[in-house]
Amino acid sequence: MKSIIKWIALIGAALTLSGCGINNIPSYDEAVNATWAQVENQYKRRADLIPNLVETVKGFAKHEKDVLTQVVEARAKATQMTLPKDILSNPQAFRQFEASQSELSSALARLMVVVERYPELKADKNFQQLQAQLEGTENRIAVARRDYIQAVQRYNTELRTFPGRLWAATLYRNMKPRQTFSAPDAAKEAPTVKF
């Protein structure tokens, strides 16, 4: 009879613990890791498209060498950066990664301004396809970043609220709040419109 009571108590304790959020922190941590992998995947896709885009533009805009060089250098800097394993909980490393990707975005924006000066380039079928792929990738990056931000919000909230705070303090002490993206300084300023 006592062993049956022990088993019932053990099953009751297991059911109580499973419903109290003990698994939320690792589950949310995995969601953050998965969404971060998608962010990295989309940045890699963009980096892979850039050499083809640069080569296509080179054929039409030979005297725009400075802009092309800036794009190539920004891509190299963004793709050669070694990401530490703790990047998601390391503010300095995360900001460095964010800055290198922002620099690449700025270089691509300058490249698109150059393209506007070459109507024959804009009409080129290869360029149009590459531009469409790049625009699609930029949209995917935005979606992946949004999903990552939401996953981090859920995870960080769990670490800071009850009962997650209790579980973080007792069972998951190594789980640290994760970093999220911030708007670049240039995006915080309203664009100037002149007529």
XYZ file of C-alpha atoms in Angstrom:
195
model
C 0.000 0.000 0.000
C 2.844 2.405 0.860
C 4.551 1.794 -2.485
C 1.322 2.651 -4.318
C 1.064 5.899 -2.356
C 4.711 6.701 -3.171
C 4.082 6.079 -6.876
C 0.953 8.206 -6.852
C 2.853 10.993 -5.041
C 5.716 10.716 -7.526
C 3.368 10.840 -10.519
C 1.503 13.764 -8.938
C 4.778 15.628 -8.350
C 5.879 14.975 -11.949
C 2.567 16.245 -13.318
C 2.713 19.317 -11.079
C 6.280 20.132 -12.156
C 5.544 19.580 -15.839
C 2.702 22.080 -15.703
C 4.576 24.758 -13.783
C 6.961 25.941 -16.471
C 10.087 24.031 -15.530
C 10.703 23.250 -19.218
C 9.912 26.725 -20.555
C 13.436 28.127 -20.242
C 15.165 25.368 -22.248
C 12.309 25.353 -24.771
C 12.508 29.106 -25.274
C 16.312 28.904 -25.424
C 16.039 26.414 -28.281
C 13.577 28.720 -30.051
C 16.079 31.592 -29.744
C 18.859 29.395 -31.144
C 16.683 28.253 -34.049
C 15.615 31.775 -34.987
C 19.221 32.992 -34.692
C 20.285 30.245 -37.113
C 17.691 31.557 -39.559
C 19.071 35.105 -39.212
C 22.566 33.811 -39.973
C 21.203 31.785 -42.890
C 19.624 34.853 -44.486
C 22.768 36.954 -44.005
C 24.768 34.169 -45.686
C 22.294 34.106 -48.569
C 22.798 37.832 -49.039
C 26.582 37.485 -48.893
C 26.424 34.728 -51.522
C 24.423 36.940 -53.911
C 26.752 39.931 -53.677
C 29.660 38.653 -55.857
C 27.267 37.986 -58.759
C 25.663 41.398 -58.319
C 29.037 43.152 -58.211
C 30.261 41.337 -61.348
C 27.094 42.280 -63.232
C 27.401 45.929 -62.228
C 31.132 45.945 -63.053
C 30.379 45.237 -66.691
C 28.254 48.375 -67.008
C 29.728 50.773 -64.475
C 33.466 50.454 -64.832
C 34.231 53.918 -63.428
C 32.239 53.261 -60.197
C 35.144 51.302 -58.796
C 35.029 52.947 -55.336
C 31.461 51.846 -54.643
C 32.125 48.329 -55.905
C 35.236 48.115 -53.737
C 33.249 49.267 -50.687
C 30.653 46.550 -51.277
C 33.287 43.851 -51.686
C 35.176 45.010 -48.576
C 31.999 45.221 -46.488
C 31.015 41.717 -47.602
C 34.464 40.389 -46.727
C 34.334 42.002 -43.293
C 30.849 40.638 -42.606
C 31.631 37.102 -43.746
C 35.087 36.816 -42.172
C 33.922 37.786 -38.704
C 34.272 34.823 -36.379
C 31.213 34.613 -34.191
C 31.896 33.550 -30.614
C 29.673 30.813 -29.184
C 28.267 33.270 -26.640
C 27.326 35.924 -29.205
C 23.666 35.887 -28.168
C 24.508 36.719 -24.556
C 27.622 38.832 -25.262
C 26.554 42.452 -25.926
C 29.901 43.542 -27.377
C 30.178 40.648 -29.851
C 26.525 41.017 -30.828
C 26.951 44.745 -31.516
C 30.076 44.025 -33.618
C 28.139 41.527 -35.707
C 25.246 43.953 -36.051
C 27.626 46.763 -37.103
C 29.323 44.661 -39.785
C 25.954 43.647 -41.244
C 24.765 47.253 -41.112
C 27.909 48.370 -42.956
C 27.185 45.813 -45.666
C 23.592 47.048 -45.935
C 24.852 50.629 -46.343
C 27.320 49.608 -49.042
C 24.555 47.793 -50.921
C 22.329 50.856 -50.656
C 25.119 52.990 -52.198
C 25.471 50.412 -54.961
C 21.761 50.671 -55.754
C 22.100 54.464 -55.990
C 24.880 53.969 -58.552
C 22.673 51.580 -60.506
C 20.079 54.331 -60.928
C 22.579 56.185 -63.153
C 22.780 53.305 -65.636
C 19.490 52.651 -67.413
C 21.046 49.932 -69.587
C 22.117 48.100 -66.414
C 18.658 48.378 -64.901
C 17.269 46.856 -68.113
C 19.712 43.914 -68.051
C 17.885 40.656 -67.334
C 20.679 39.223 -65.153
C 20.776 42.350 -63.054
C 16.992 42.386 -62.673
C 17.033 38.788 -61.447
C 19.860 39.462 -59.011
C 18.174 42.615 -57.753
C 14.909 40.738 -57.202
C 16.752 37.991 -55.322
C 18.573 40.555 -53.199
C 15.343 42.404 -52.405
C 13.711 39.094 -51.476
C 16.666 38.261 -49.264
C 16.491 41.643 -47.539
C 12.815 40.931 -46.807
C 13.741 37.487 -45.469
C 16.384 39.076 -43.257
C 13.781 41.464 -41.861
C 11.390 38.580 -41.140
C 14.150 36.444 -39.591
C 15.249 39.341 -37.382
C 11.643 39.970 -36.326
C 11.192 36.295 -35.418
C 14.473 36.329 -33.497
C 13.464 39.463 -31.576
C 10.148 37.834 -30.613
C 11.876 34.628 -29.481
C 14.372 36.622 -27.396
C 11.544 38.647 -25.872
C 9.732 35.478 -24.823
C 12.927 33.903 -23.452
C 14.104 37.019 -21.581
C 10.613 37.561 -20.154
C 10.585 33.980 -18.866
C 13.918 34.561 -17.109
C 12.601 37.693 -15.422
C 9.087 36.660 -14.389
C 7.646 34.135 -11.961
C 7.918 31.094 -12.019
C 10.649 31.270 -14.672
C 12.756 33.443 -12.414
C 12.592 30.730 -9.753
C 13.637 28.015 -12.221
C 16.421 30.224 -13.631
C 17.810 30.806 -10.137
C 17.710 27.137 -9.157
C 18.040 24.874 -12.183
C 19.193 27.098 -15.057
C 21.804 29.390 -13.536
C 23.893 29.315 -16.706
C 21.021 30.714 -18.807
C 21.640 34.429 -19.424
C 19.415 37.028 -21.093
C 19.944 37.206 -24.854
C 20.825 40.219 -26.981
C 18.466 41.678 -29.524
C 18.853 43.919 -32.534
C 18.563 47.672 -32.304
C 17.838 50.218 -34.980
C 20.975 51.756 -36.495
C 21.575 55.423 -35.728
C 20.815 56.379 -39.332
C 17.354 54.798 -39.089
C 16.509 56.905 -36.030
C 16.693 60.146 -38.024
C 13.851 61.231 -40.256
C 14.888 61.482 -43.914
C 15.264 64.967 -45.348
C 12.964 65.765 -48.258
C 14.019 68.589 -50.579
C 12.180 69.857 -53.634
